[in-house]
Coordinates of C-alpha atoms in Angstrom, one line a residue:
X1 CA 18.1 31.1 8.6
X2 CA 19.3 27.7 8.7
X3 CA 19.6 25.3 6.0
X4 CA 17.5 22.9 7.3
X5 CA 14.1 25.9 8.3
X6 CA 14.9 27.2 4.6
X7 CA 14.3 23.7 3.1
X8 CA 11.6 22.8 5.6
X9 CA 8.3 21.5 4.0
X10 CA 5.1 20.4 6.4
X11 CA 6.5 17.3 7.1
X12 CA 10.0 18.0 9.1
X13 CA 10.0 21.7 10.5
X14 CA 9.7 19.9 14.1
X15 CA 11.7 17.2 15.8
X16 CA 8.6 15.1 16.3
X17 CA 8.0 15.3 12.6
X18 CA 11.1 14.2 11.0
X19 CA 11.1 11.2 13.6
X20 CA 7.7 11.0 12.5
X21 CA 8.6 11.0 8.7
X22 CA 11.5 8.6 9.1
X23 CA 9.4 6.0 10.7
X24 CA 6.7 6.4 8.2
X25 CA 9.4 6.3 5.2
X26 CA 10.9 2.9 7.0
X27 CA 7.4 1.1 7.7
X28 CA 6.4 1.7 3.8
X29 CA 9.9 0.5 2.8
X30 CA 9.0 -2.7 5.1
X31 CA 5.2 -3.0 3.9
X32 CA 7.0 -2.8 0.1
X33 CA 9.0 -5.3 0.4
X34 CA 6.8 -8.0 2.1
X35 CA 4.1 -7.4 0.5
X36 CA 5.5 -7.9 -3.1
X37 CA 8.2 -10.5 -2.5
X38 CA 4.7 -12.6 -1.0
X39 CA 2.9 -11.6 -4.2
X40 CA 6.1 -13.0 -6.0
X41 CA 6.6 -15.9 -3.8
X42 CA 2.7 -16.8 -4.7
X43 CA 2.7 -16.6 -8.3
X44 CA 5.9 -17.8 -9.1
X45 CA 5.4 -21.1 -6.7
X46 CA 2.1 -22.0 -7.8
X47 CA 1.1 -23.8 -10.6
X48 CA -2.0 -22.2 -10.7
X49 CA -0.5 -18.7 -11.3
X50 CA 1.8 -19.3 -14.2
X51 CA -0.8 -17.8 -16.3
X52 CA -0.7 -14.4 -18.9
X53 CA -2.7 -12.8 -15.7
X54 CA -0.5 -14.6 -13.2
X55 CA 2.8 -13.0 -15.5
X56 CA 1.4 -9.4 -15.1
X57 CA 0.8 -9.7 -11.6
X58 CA 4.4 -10.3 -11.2
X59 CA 5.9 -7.8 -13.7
X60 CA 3.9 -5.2 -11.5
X61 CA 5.1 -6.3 -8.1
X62 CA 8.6 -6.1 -9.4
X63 CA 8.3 -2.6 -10.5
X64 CA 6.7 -1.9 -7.2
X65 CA 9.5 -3.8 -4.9
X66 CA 12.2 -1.5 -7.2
X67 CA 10.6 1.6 -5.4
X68 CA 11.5 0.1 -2.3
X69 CA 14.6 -0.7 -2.4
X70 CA 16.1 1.9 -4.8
X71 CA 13.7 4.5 -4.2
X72 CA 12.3 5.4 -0.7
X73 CA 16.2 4.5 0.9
X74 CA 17.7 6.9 -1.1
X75 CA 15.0 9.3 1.2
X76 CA 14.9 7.8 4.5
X77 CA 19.0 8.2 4.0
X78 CA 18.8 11.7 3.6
X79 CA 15.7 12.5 6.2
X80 CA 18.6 10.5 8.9
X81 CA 20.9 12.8 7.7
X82 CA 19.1 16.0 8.1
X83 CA 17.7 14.4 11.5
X84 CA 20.9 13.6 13.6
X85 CA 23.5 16.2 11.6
X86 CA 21.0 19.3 11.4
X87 CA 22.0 19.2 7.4
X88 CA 21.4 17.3 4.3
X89 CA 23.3 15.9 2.7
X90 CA 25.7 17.7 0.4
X91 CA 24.3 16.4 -2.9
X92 CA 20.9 17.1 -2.3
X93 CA 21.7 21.4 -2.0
X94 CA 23.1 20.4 -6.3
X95 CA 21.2 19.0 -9.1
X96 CA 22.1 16.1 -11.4
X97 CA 23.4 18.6 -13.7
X98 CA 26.2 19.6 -11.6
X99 CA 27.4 16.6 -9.6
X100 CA 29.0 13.9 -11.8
X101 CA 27.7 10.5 -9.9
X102 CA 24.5 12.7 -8.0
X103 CA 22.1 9.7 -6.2
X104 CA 18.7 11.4 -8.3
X105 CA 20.5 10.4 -11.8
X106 CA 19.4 6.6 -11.4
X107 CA 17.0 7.0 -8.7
X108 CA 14.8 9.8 -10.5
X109 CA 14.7 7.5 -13.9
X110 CA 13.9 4.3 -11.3
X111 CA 10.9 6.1 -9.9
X112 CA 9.8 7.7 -13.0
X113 CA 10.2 3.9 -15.1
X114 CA 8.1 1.7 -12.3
X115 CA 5.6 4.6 -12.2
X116 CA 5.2 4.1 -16.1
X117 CA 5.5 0.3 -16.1
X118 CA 2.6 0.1 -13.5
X119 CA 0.6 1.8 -15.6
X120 CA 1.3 0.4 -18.8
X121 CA 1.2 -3.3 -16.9
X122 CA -2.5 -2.3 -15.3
X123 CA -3.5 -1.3 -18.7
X124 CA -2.2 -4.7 -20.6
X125 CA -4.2 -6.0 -17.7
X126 CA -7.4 -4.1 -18.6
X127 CA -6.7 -5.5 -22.1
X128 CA -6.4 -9.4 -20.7
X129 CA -9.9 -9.0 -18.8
X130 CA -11.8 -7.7 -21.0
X131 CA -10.8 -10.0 -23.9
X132 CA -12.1 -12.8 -21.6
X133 CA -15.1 -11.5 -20.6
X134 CA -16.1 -10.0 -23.7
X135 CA -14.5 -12.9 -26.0
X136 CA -14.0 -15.8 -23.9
X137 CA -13.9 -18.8 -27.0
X138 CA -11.3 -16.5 -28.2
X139 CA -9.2 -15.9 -24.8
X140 CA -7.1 -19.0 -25.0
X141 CA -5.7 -18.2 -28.6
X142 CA -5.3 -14.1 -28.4
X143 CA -4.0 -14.4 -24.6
X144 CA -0.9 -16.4 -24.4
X145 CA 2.1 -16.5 -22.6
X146 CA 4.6 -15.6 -24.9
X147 CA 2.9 -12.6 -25.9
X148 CA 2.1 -11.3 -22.7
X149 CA 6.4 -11.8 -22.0
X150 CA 6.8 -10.2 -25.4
X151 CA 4.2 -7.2 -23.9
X152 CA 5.8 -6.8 -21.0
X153 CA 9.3 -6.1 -22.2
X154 CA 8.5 -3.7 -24.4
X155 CA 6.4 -2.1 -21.7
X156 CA 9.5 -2.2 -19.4
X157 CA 11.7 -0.8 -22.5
X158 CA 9.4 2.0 -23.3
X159 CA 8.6 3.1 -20.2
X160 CA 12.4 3.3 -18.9
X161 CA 12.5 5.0 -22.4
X162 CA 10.0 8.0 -21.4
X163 CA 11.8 7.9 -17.9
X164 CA 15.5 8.9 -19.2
X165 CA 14.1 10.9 -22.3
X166 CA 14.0 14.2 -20.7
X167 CA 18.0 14.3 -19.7
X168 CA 18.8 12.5 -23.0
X169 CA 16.7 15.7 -24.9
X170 CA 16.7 18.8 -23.2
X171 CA 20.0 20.2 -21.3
X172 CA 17.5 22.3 -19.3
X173 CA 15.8 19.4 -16.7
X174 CA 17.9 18.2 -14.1
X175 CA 17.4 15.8 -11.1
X176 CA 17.3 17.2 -7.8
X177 CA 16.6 16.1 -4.3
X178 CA 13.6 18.1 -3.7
X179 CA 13.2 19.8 -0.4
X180 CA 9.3 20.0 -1.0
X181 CA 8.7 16.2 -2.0
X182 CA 11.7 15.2 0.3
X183 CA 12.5 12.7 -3.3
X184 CA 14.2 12.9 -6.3
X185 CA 12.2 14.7 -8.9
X186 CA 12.8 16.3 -12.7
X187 CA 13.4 20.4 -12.1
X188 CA 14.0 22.9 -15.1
X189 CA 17.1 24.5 -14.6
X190 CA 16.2 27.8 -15.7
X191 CA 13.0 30.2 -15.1
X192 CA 12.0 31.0 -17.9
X193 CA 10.5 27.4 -18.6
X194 CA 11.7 26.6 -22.0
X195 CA 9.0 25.4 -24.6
X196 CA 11.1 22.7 -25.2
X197 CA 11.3 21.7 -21.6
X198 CA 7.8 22.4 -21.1
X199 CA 6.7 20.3 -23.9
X200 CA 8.9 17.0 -22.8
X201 CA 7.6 17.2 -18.8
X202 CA 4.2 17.1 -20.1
X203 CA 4.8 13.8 -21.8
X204 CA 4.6 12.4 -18.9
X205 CA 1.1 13.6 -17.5
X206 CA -0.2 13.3 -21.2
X207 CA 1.4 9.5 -21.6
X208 CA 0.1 8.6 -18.3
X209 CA -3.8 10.2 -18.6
X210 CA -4.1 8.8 -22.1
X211 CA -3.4 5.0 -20.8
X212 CA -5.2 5.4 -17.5
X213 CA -8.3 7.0 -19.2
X214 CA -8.4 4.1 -22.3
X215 CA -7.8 1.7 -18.8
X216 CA -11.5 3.3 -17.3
X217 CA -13.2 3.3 -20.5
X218 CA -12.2 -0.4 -21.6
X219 CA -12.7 -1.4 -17.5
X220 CA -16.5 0.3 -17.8
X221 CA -17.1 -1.6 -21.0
X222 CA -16.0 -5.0 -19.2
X223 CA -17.9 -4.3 -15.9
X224 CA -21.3 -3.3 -17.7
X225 CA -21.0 -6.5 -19.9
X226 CA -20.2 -8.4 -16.5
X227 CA -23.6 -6.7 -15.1
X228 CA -25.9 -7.6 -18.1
X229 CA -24.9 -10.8 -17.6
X230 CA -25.6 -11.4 -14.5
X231 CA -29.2 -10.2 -15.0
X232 CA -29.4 -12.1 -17.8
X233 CA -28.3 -14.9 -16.3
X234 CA -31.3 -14.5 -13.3
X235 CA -33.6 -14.6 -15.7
X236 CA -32.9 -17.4 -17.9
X237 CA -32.0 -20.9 -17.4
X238 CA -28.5 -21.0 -19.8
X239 CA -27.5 -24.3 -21.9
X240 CA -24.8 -25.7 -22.1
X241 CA -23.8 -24.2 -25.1
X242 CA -24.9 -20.6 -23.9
X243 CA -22.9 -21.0 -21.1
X244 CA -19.7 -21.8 -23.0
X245 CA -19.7 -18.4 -24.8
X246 CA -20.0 -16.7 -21.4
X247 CA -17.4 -15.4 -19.1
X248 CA -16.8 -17.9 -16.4
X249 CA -17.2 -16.6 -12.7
X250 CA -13.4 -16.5 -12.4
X251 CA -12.9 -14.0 -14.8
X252 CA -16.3 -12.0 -14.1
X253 CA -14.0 -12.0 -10.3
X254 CA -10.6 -11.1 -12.1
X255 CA -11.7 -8.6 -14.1
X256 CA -13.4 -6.9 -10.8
X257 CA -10.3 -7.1 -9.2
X258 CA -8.4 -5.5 -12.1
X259 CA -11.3 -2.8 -11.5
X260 CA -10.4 -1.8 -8.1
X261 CA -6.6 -1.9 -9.1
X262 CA -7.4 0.9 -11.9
X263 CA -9.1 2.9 -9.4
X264 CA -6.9 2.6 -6.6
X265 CA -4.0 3.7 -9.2
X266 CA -5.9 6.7 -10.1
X267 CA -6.9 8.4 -7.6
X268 CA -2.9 7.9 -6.1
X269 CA -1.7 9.2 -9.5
X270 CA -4.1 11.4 -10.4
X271 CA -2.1 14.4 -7.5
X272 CA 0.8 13.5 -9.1
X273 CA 0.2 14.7 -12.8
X274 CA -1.5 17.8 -11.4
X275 CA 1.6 18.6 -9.6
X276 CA 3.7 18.5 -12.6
X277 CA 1.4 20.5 -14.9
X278 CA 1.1 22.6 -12.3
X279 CA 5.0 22.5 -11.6
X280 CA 6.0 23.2 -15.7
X281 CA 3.5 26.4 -15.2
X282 CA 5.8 27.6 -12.7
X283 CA 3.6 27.0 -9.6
X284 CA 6.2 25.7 -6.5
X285 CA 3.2 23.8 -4.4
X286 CA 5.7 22.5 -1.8
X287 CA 2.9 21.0 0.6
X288 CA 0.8 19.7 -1.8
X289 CA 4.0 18.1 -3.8
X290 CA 4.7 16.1 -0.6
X291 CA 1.6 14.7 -0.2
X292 CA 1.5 13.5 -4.3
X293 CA 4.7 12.2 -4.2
X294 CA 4.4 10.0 -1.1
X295 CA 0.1 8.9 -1.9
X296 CA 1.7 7.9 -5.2
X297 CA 4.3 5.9 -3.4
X298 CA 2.1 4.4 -0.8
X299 CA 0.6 2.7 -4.1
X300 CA 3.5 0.5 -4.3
X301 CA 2.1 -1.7 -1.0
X302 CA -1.8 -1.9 -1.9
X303 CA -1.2 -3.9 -4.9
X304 CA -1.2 -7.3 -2.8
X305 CA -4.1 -6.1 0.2
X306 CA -5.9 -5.9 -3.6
X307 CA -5.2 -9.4 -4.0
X308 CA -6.1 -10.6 -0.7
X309 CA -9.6 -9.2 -0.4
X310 CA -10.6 -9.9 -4.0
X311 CA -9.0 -13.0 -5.1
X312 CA -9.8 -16.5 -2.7
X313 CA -7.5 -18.6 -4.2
X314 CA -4.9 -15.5 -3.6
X315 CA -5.2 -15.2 -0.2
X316 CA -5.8 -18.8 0.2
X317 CA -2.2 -19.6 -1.2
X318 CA -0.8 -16.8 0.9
X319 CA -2.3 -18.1 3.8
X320 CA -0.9 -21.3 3.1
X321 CA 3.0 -19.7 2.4
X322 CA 2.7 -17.7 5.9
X323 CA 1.9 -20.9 8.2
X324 CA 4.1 -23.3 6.5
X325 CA 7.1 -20.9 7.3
X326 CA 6.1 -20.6 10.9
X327 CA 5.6 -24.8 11.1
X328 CA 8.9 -24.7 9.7
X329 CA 10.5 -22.5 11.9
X330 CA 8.7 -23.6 15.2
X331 CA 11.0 -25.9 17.0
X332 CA 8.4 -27.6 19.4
X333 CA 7.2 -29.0 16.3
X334 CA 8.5 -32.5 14.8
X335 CA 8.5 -32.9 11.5
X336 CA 5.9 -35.7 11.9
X337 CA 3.6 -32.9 12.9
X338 CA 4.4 -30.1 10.3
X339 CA 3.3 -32.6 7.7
X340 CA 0.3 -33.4 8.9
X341 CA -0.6 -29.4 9.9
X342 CA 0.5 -29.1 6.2
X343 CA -2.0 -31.7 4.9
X344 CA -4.6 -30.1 6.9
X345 CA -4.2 -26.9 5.4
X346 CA -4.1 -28.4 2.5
X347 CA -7.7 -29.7 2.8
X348 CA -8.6 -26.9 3.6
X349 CA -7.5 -24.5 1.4
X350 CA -8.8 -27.4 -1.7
X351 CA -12.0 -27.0 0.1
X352 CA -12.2 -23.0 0.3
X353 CA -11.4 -23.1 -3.5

């Protein structure tokens, strides 16, 4: 049988399929990059952004841009390969175990560390909502810059940490270039699944459902205190001074946004972590590994359409970036003109906000 039938999973047993599979892999790579490097573009340019929230936001898209640069390439290479050579490439038939320099041994780690540093980052966001809706005089004073920086270093730290601890414990994981997944994933060298081994890969979907689940509970607490008051506030005309210990309507909207980002995160991660516990108890799953893998990585590009539907002033800046680079680089246009299109906008976008 040849190499490439024997390592075939749903996605690339046809011609039609790999071509199919490549442009899909290059398109998310595409959607990655744009998508984030405008999410970086908007909070790091505007004033309005430099906040603890606005400091997450980045941290998040930068973890999501590393998956595609460092991590989806490393696939499409090898999906090229297998496509015009009718092979793979030579290190992905050997583990990290037994090549010296093998691509999975800082690609593996990369994926595994953004994966934990969205999570951890969505959770410190959580935290930062619900402080403000449920203790707004206090926000200001608990919620400040230099402890959300502090925050998310160690949350980079620790979850690059986790990522690498598995190599750095047990000589019986390795990273492989997985013919099911078509990525770089963590594999137990042996079959007769160490307790040792099996223990440290289910760090990972223990670590990852404790955060996620104390992220739903604290996000359920926020969003019912967001509902009662809004009835409340039908009902009775607030004073000043009521209103003051309320949560202002731009954090009633964050902390909805920060809602649909916990639930879009789960339910990509959620096939994820029943692959691996399903993986550690020695079930293979090859077409259902494919399809976690790649839901999980599509997650790195909904980040900003999150943004752009929930938050005005977000999409309003965007909207702002996007036609100021196309004024720019129109050359009917004199500059006379692109500053007064720009001061239009400008209205405009005051207006909308």
């Amino acid at each position: 049988m040849p190499e490439e039938l024997a390592n075939c999973s749903v996605c690339c047993c046809t011609t039609t399929n790999k071509i199919l599979m490549v442009v899909f892999m290059i398109s998310l790579i595409l959607a990655i990059l744009f998508g984030n490097l405008l999410t970086l573009a908007v909070v790091f340019g505007t004033k309005h952004f430099h906040t603890p929230q606005g400091y997450l936001k980045a941290s998040l898209a930068v973890a999501d841009l590393a998956v595609g640069i460092f991590v989806v390439p490393v696939s499409v290479y090898a999906e090229i390969s297998l496509m015009i050579y009718n092979s793979v490439p030579e290190w992905t038939a050997r583990n990290s175990k037994s090549t010296p320099f093998h691509p999975c041994s800082f690609i593996g780690p990369v994926f595994a560390g953004c994966t934990l540093v969205s999570i951890t980052t969505i959770f410190l966001l959580t935290i930062e909502r619900s402080i403000a809706v449920l203790k707004p005089l206090h926000k200001e004073s608990v919620i400040t810059k230099k402890r959300t920086s502090i925050l998310i270093a160690f949350s980079w730290m620790g979850s690059f940490f986790l990522a690498v601890s598995p190599m750095v414990f047990s000589n019986e994981i390795a990273l492989e270039y997985n013919p099911c997944s078509r990525m770089c994933n963590y594999a137990l060298r042996s079959a007769d699944f160490p307790s040792q081994a099996w223990n440290i890969l289910l760090l990972f979907p223990a670590f990852d459902f404790t955060l996620l689940g104390g992220t739903v509970v604290i996000n359920i607490i926020s969003l019912t205190t967001i509902r009662q008051h809004s009835k409340r506030r039908k009902h009775l005309a607030e004073t000043e001074r009521q209103s003051a210990t309320k949560p202002t309507f731009s954090d009633i909207k964050a902390a909805k946004t920060i809602g649909t980002l916990t639930l879009a995160f789960t339910a990509s991660f959620t096939p994820i972590a029943v692959f691996v516990v399903g993986n550690v108890l020695g079930n293979e799953w090859c077409i259902f590994s494919f399809f976690a893998f790649w839901i999980l990585t599509t997650n790195s590009c909904w980040n900003v359409i999150i943004y752009g539907v929930r938050d005005q002033k977000f999409r309003s800046r965007v909207y702002q970036l996007l036609i100021s680079a196309h004024l720019n680089t129109a050359p009917q246009k004199t500059e006379y003109e692109n500053t007064v299109n720009e001061g239009k906008l400008n209205e405009e976008i005051v207006k909308q906000t």
